[in-house]
XYZ file of N, CA, C and O in Angstrom:
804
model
N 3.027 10.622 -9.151
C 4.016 10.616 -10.217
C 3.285 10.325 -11.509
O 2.885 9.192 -11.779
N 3.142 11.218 -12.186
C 1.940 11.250 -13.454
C 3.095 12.028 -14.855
O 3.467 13.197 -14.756
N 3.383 11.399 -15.699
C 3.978 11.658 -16.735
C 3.274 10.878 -18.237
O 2.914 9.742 -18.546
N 3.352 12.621 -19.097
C 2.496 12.610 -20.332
C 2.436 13.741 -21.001
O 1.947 14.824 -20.679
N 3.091 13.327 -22.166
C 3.182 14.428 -23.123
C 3.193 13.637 -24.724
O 3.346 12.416 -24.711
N 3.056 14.233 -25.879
C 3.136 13.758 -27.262
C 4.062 14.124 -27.531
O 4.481 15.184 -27.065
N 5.018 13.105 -28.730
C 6.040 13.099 -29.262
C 6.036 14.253 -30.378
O 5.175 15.098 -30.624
N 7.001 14.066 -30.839
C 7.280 15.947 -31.999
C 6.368 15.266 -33.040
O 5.933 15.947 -33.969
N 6.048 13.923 -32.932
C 5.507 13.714 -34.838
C 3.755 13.803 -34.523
O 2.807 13.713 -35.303
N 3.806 14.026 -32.989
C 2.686 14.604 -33.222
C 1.476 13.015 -33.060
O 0.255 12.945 -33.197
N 2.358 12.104 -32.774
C 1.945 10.709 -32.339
C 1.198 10.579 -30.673
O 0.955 11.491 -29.883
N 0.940 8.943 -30.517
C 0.184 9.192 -29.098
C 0.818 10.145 -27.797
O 1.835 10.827 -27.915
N 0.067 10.051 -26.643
C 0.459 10.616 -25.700
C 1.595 9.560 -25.009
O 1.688 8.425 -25.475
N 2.088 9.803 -24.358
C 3.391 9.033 -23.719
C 2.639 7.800 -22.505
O 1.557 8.214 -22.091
N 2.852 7.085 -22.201
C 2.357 6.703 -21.094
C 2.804 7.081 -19.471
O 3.923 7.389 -19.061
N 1.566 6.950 -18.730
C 0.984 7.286 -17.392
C 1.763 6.203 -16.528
O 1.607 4.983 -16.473
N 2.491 6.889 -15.990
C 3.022 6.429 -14.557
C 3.055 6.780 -13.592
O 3.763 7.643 -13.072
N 1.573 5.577 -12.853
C 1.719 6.551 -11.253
C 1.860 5.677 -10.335
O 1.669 4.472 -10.494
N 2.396 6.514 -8.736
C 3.232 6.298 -7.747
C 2.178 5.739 -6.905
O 1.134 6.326 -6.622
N 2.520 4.540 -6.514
C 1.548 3.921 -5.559
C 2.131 3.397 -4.114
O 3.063 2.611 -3.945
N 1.416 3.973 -3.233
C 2.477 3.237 -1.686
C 1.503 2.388 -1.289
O 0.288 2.568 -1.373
N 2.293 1.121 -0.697
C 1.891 0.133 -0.005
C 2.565 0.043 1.500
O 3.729 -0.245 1.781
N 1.621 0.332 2.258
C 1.960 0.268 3.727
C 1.088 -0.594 4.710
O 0.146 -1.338 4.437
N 1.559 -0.346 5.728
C 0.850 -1.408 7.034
C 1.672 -1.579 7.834
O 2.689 -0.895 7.711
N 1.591 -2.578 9.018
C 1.684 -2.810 9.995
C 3.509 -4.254 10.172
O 3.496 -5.101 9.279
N 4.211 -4.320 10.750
C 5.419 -4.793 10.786
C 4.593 -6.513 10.615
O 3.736 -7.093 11.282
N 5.500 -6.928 9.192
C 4.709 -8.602 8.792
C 3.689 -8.674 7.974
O 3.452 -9.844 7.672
N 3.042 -7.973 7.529
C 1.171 -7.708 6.965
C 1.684 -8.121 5.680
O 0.747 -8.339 4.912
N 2.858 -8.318 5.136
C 3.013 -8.788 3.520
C 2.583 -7.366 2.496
O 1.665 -7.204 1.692
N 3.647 -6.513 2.928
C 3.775 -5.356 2.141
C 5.172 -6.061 1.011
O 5.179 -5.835 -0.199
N 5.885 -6.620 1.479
C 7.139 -6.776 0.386
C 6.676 -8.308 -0.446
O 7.029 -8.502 -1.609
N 5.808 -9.379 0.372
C 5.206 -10.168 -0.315
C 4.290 -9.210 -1.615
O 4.441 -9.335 -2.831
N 3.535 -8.460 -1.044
C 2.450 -8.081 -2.344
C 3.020 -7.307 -3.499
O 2.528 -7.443 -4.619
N 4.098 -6.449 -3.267
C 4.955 -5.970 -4.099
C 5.711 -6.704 -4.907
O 5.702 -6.447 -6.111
N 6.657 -7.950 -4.298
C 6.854 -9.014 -5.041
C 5.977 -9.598 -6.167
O 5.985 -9.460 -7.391
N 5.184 -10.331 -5.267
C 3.919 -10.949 -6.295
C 3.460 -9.988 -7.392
O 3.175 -10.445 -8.499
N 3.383 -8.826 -7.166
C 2.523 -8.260 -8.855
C 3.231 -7.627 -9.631
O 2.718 -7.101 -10.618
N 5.139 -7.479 -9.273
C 5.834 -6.489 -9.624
C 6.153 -7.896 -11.392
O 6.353 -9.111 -11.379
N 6.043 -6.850 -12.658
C 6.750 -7.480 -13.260
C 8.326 -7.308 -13.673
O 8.747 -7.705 -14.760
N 9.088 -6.722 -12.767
C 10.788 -6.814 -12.749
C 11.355 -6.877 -11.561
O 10.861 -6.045 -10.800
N 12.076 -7.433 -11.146
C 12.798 -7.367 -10.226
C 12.355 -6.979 -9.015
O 13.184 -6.151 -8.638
N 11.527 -7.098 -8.190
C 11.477 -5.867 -7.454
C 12.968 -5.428 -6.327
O 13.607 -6.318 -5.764
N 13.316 -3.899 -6.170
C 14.004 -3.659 -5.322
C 13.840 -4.357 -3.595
O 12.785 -4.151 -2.996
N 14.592 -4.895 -3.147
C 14.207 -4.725 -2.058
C 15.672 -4.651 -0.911
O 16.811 -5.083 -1.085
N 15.000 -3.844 0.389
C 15.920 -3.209 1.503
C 15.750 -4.073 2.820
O 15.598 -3.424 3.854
N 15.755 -5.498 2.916
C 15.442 -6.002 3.685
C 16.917 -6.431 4.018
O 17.898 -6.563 3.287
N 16.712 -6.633 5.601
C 17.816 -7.139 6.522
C 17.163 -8.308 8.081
O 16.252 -8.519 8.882
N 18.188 -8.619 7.710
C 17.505 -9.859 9.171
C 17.572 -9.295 10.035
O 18.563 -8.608 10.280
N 16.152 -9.408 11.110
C 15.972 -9.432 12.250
C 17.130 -9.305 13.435
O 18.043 -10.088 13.175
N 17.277 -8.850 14.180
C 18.597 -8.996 15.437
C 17.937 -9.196 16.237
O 16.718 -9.182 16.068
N 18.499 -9.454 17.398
C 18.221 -9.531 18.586
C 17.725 -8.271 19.617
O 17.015 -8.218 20.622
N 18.531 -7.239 18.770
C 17.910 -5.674 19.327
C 16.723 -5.319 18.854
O 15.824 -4.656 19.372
N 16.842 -5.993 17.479
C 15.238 -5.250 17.237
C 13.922 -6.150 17.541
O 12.766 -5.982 17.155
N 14.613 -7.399 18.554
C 13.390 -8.041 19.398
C 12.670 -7.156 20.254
O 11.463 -7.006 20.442
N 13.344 -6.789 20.572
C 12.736 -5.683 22.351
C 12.483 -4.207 21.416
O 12.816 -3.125 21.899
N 11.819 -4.312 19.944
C 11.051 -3.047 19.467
C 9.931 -3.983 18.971
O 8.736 -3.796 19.200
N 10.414 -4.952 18.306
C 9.501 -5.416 17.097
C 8.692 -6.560 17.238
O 9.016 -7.679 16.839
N 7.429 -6.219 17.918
C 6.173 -7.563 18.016
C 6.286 -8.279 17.018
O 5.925 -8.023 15.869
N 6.870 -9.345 17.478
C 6.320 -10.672 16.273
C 4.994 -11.433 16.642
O 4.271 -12.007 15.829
N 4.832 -11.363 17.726
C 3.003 -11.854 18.068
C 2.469 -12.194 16.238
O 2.394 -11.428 15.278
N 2.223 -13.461 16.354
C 1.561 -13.701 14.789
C 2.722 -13.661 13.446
O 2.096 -13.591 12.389
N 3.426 -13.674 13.344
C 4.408 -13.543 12.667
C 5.849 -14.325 12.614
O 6.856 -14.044 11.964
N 5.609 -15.357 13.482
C 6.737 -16.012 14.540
C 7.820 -16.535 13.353
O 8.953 -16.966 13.566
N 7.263 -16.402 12.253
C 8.429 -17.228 11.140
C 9.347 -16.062 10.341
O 10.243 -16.443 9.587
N 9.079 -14.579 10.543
C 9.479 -13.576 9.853
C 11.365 -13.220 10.631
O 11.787 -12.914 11.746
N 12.004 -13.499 9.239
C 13.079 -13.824 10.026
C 13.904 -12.250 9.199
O 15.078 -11.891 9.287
N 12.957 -11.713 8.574
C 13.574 -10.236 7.702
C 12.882 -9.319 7.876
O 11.724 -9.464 8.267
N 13.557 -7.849 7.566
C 12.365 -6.345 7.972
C 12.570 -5.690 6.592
O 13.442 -6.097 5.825
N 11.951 -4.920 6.368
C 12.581 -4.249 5.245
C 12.959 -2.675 6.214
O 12.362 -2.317 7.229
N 13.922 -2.064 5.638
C 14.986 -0.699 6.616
C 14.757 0.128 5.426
O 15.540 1.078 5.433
N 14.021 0.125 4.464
C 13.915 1.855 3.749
C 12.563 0.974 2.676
O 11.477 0.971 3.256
N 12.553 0.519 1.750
C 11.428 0.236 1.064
C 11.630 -0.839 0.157
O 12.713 -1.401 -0.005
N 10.640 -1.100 -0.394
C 10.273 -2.152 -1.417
C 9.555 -1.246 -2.767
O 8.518 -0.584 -2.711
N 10.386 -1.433 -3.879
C 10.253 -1.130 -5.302
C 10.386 -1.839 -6.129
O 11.407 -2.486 -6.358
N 8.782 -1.863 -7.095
C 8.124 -2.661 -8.288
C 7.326 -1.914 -8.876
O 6.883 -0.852 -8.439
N 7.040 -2.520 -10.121
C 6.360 -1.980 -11.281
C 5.623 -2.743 -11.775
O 6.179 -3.841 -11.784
N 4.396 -2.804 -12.324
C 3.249 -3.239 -12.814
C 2.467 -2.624 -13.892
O 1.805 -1.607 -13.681
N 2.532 -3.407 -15.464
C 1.599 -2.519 -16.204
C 0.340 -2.533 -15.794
O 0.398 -2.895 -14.619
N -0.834 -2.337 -16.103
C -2.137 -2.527 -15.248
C -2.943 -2.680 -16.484
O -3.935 -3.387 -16.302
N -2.783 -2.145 -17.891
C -3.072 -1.848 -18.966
C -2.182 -1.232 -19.855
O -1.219 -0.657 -19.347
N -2.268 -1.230 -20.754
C -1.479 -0.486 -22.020
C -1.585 0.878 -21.635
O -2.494 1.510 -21.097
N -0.632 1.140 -21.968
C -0.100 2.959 -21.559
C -0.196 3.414 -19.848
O -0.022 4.525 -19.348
N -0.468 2.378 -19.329
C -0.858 2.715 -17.615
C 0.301 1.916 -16.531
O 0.255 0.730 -16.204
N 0.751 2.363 -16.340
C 1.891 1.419 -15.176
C 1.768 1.816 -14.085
O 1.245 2.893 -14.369
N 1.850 1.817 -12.640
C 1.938 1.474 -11.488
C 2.957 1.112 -10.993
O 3.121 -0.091 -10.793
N 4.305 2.387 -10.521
C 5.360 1.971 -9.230
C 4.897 2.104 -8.447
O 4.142 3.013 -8.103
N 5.523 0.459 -7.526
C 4.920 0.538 -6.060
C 6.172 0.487 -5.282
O 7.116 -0.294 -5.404
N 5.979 1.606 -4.343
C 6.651 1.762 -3.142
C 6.287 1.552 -1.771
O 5.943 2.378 -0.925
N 6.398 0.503 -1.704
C 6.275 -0.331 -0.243
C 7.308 -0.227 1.222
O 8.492 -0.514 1.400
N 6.192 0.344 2.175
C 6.970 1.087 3.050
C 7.451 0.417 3.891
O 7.410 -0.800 3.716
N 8.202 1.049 5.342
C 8.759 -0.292 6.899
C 7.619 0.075 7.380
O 6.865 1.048 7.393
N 7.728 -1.203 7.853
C 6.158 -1.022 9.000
C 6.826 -0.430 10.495
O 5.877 0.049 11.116
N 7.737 -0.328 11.068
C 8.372 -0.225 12.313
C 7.956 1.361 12.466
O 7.763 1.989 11.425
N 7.811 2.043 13.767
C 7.595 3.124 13.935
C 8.963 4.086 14.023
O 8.971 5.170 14.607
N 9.962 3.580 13.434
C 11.116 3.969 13.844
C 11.642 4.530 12.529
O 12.550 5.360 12.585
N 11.010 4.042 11.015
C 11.017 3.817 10.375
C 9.938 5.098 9.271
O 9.677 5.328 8.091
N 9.676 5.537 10.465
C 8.053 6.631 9.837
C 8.877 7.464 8.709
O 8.674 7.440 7.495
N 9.998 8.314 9.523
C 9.993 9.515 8.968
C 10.465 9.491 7.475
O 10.581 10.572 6.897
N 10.799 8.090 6.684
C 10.373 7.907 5.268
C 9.236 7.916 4.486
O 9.045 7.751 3.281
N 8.584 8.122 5.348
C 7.075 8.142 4.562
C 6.917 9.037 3.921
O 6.454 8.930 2.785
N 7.383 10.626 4.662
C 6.787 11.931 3.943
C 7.406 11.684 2.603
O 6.806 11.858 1.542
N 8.728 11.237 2.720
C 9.426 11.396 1.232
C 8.944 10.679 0.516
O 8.788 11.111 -0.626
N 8.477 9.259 0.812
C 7.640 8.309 -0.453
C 6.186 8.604 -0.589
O 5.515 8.069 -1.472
N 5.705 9.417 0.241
C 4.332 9.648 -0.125
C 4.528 10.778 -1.347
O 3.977 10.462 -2.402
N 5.285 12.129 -1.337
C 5.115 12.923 -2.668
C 4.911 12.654 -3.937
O 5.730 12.214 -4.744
N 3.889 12.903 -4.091
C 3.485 12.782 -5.713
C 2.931 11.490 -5.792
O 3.191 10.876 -6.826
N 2.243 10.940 -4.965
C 1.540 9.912 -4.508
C 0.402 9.584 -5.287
O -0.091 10.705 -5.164
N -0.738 8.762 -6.246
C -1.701 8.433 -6.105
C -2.778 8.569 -5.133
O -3.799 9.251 -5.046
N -2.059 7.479 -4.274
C -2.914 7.075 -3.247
C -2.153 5.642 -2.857
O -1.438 5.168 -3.740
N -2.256 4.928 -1.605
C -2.195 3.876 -1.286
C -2.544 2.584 -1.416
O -2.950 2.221 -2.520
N -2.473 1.773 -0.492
C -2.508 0.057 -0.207
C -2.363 0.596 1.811
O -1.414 1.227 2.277
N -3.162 0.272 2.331
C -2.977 -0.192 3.463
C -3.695 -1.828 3.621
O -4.844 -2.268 3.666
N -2.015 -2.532 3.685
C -2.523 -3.789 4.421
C -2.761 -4.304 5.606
O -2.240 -3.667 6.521
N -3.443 -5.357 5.955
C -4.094 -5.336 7.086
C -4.232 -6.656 7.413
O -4.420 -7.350 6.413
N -4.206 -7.335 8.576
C -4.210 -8.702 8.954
C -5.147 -8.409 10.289
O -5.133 -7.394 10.986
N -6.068 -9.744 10.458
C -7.505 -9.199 11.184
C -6.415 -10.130 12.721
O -6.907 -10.149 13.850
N -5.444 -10.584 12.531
C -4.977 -11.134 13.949
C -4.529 -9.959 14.585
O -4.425 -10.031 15.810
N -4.192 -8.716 13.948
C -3.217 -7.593 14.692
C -3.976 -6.327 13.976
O -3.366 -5.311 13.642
N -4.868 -6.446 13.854
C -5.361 -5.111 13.620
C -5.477 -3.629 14.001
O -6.016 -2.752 13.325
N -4.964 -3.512 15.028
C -4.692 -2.479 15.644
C -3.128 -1.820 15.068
O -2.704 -0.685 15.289
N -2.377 -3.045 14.184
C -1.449 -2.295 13.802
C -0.936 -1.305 12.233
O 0.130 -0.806 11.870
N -2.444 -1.387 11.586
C -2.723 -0.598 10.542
C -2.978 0.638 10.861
O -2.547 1.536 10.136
N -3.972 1.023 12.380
C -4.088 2.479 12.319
C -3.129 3.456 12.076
O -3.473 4.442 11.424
N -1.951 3.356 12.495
C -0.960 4.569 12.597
C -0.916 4.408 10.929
O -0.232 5.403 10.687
N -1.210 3.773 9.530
C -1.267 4.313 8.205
C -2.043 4.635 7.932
O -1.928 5.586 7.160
N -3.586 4.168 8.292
C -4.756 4.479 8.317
C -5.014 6.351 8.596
O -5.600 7.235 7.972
N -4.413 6.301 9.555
C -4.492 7.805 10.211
C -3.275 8.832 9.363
O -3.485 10.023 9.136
N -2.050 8.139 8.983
C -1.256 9.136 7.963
C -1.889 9.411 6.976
O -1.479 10.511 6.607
N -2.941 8.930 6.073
C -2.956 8.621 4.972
C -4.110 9.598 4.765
O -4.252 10.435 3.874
N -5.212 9.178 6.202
C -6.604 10.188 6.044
C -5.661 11.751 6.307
O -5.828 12.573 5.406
N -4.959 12.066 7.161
C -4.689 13.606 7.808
C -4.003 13.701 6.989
O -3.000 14.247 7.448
N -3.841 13.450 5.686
C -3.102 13.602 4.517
C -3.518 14.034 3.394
O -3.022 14.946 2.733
N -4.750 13.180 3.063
C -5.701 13.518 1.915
C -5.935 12.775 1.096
O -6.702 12.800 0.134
N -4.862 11.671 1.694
C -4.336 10.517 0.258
C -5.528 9.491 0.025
O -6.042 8.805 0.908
N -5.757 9.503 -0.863
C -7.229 8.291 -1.345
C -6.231 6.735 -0.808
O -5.244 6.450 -1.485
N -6.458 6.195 -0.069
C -6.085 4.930 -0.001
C -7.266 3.676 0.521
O -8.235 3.965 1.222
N -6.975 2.269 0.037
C -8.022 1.262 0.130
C -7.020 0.412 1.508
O -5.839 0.152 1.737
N -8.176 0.250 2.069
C -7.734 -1.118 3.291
C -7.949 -2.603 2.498
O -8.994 -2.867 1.904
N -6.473 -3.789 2.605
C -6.537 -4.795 1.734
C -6.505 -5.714 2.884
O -5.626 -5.470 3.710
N -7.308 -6.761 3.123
C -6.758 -7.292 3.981
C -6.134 -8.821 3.594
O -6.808 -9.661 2.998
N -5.049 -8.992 3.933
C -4.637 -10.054 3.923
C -4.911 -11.231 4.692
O -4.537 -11.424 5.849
N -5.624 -12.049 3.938
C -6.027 -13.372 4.572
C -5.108 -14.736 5.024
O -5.201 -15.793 4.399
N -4.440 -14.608 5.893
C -3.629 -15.573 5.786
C -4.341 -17.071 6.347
O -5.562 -17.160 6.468
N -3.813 -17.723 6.529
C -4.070 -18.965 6.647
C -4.664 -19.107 8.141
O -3.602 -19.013 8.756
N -5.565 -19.257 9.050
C -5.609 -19.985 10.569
C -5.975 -18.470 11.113
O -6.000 -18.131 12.296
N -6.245 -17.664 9.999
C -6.840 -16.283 10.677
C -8.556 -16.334 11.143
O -9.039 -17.418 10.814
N -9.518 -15.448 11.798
C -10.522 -15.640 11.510
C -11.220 -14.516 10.761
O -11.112 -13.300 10.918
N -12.185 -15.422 9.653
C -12.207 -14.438 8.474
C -13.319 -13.537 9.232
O -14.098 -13.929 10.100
N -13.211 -12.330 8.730
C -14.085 -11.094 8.637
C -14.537 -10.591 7.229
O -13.872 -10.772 6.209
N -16.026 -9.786 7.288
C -15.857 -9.373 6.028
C -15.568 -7.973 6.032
O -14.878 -7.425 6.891
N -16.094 -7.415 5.080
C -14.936 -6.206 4.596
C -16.159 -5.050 5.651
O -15.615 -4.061 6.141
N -17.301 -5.187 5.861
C -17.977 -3.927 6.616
C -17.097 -3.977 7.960
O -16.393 -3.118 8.491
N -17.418 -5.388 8.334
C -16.598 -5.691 10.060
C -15.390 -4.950 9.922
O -15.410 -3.974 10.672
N -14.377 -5.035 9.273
C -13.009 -4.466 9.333
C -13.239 -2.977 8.822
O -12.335 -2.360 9.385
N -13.890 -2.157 8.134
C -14.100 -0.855 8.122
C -14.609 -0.741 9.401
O -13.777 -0.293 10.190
N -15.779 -1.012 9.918
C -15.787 -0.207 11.207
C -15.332 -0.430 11.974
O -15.602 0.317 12.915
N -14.258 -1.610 12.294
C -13.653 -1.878 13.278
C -12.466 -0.610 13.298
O -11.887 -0.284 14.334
N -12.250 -0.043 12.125
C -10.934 0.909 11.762
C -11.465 2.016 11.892
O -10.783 2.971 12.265
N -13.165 2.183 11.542
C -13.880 3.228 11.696
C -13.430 4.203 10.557
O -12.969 5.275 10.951
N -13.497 3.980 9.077
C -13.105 4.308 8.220
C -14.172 5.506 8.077
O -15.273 5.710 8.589
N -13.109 6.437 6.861
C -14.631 7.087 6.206
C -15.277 6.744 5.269
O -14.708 6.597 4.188
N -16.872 6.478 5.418
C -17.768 6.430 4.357
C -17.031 6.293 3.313
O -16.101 7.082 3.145
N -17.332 5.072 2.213
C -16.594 5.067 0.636
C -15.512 4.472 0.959
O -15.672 3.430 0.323
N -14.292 4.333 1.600
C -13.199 4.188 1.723
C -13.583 2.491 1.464
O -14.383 1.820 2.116
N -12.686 2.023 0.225
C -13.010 0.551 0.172
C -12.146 -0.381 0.889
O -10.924 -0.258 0.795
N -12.688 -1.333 1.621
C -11.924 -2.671 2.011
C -12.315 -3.836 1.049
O -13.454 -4.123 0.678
N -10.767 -4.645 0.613
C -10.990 -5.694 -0.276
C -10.548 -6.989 1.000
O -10.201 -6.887 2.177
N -10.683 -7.726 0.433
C -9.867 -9.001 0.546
C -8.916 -9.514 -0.233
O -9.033 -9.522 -1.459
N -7.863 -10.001 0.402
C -7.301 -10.301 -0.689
C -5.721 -11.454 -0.206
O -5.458 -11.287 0.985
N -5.047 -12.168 -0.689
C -3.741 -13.124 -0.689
C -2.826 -12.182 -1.130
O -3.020 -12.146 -2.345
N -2.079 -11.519 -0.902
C -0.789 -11.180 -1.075
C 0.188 -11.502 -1.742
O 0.882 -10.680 -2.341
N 0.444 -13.069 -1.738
C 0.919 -13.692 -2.154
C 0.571 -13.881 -3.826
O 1.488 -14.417 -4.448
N -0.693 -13.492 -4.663
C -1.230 -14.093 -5.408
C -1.509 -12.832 -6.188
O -2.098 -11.797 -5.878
N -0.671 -13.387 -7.731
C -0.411 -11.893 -8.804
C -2.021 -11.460 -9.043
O -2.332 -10.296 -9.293
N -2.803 -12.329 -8.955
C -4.329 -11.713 -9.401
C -5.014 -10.844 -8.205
O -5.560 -9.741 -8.187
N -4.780 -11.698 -7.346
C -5.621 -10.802 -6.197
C -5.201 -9.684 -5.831
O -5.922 -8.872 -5.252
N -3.451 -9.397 -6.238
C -2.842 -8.306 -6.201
C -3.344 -7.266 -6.713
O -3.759 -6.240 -6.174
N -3.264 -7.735 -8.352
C -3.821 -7.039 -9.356
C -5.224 -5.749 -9.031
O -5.508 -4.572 -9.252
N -5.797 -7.102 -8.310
C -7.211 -6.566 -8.404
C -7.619 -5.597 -7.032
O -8.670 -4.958 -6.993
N -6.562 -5.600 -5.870
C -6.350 -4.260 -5.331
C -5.799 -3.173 -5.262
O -5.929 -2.290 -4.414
N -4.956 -3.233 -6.468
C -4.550 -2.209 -6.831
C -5.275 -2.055 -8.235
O -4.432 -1.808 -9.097
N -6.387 -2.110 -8.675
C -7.096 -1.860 -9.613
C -8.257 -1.101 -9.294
O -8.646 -0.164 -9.991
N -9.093 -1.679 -7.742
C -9.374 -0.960 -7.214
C -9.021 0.694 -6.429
O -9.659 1.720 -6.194
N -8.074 0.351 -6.292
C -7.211 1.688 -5.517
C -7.345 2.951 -6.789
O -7.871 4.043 -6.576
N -6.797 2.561 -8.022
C -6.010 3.576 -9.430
C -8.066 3.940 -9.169
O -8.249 5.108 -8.828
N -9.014 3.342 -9.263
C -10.488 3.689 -10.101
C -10.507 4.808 -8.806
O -10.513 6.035 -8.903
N -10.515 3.805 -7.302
C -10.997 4.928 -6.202
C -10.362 6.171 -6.242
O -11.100 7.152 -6.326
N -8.992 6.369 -6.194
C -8.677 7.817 -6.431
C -8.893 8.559 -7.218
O -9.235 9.738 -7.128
N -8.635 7.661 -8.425
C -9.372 8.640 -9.715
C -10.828 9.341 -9.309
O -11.048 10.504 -9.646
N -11.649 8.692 -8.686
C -12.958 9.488 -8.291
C -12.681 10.075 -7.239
O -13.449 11.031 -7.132
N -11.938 10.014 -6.333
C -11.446 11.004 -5.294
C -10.933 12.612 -5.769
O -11.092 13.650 -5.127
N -10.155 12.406 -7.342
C -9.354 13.142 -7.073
C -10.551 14.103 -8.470
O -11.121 15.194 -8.501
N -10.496 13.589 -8.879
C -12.071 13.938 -9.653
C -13.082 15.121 -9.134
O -13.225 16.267 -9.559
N -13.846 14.303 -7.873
C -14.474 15.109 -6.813
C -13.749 16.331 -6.643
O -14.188 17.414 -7.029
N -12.352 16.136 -5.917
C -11.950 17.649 -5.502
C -11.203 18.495 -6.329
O -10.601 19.483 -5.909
N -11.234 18.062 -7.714
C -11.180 19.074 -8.917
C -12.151 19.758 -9.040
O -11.902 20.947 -8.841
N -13.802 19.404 -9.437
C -15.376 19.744 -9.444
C -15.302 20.491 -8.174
O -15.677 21.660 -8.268
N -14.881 20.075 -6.930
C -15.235 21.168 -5.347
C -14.561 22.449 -5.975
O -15.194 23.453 -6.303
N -13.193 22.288 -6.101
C -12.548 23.472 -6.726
C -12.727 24.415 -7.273
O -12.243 25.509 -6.983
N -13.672 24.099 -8.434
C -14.032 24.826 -9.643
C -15.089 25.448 -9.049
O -15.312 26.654 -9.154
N -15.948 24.439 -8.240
C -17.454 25.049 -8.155
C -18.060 26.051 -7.415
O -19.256 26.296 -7.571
């Protein structure tokens, strides 16, 4: 979602707004990180837990999560002057997928978050995101009583491709937010860069 054009007087260009998804695994603090860096309101589609959606939804590691989100999480972030960042933060539930195609259009690129206690439950974004094309960064969220890894261990544990960056990062915390999705806007930009130059050449 990229919008920009100059006014009739012939003044600056308009400012750049682009579409950023934040996804992962059911609990990983996709609606925490959206919260934390959004500066308005953020939307959110969350509903409590039932009892039916015990016998779908692993809480293994998560034992205090007493809400899901059922369609998405929406916020906004300037990043710089003339540059903003909506983030659309997805359900982690597999039940929940077939919203993705619609929030991925006109996409940037991503946020896949990641928690090193359940790691196995990032691949299924990991894998939308590559058979997609979409430039996205692995963030991992450090929570508290986890054991830390650094960022090579968790790429190859995911078996990423070459370049694909893993940060670290609190969720909870407007800077550390900041600064993975600061990373993400530079990486695609050189992603998307590259396959303009393949194009041409």
């Amino acid at each position: 979602m990229v919008s920009e054009h100059s006014d009739a007087q012939g003044g600056d260009s308009a400012p750049l707004a682009l579409k950023i998804l934040v996804a992962g695994g059911f609990g990983v603090g996709k609606t925490t990180l959206v919260g934390a860096v959004s500066e308005i309101r953020p939307l959110r589609t969350e509903e409590l837990l039932s009892e039916a959606g015990q016998l779908v939804d692993d809480t293994g590691g998560v034992d205090q999560k007493v809400t899901t989100t059922v369609a998405m999480d929406f916020g906004r972030i300037t990043i710089r002057s003339g540059l903003s960042l909506y983030l659309f933060g997805t359900p982690g539930q597999d039940r929940f997928w077939f919203l993705w195609d619609e929030l991925a259009q006109g996409a940037l690129g991503a946020v896949v978050l990641a928690d090193t206690r359940r790691l196995e439950d990032c691949f299924p974004a990991v894998d939308y995101f590559e058979h997609r094309h979409i430039p996205f960064v692995v963030a991992v969220n450090c929570f508290a009583g986890a054991r830390a890894y650094g960022a090579h261990d968790v790429s190859r544990a995911l078996d990423l491709d070459r370049g694909t960056p893993v940060v670290l990062c609190d969720a909870r915390d407007r800077d550390s937010g900041k600064e993975v999705l600061i990373r993400l806007v530079e990486y695609a930009g050189r992603m998307h860069t590259a396959r303009l130059l393949d194009s041409v050449g």
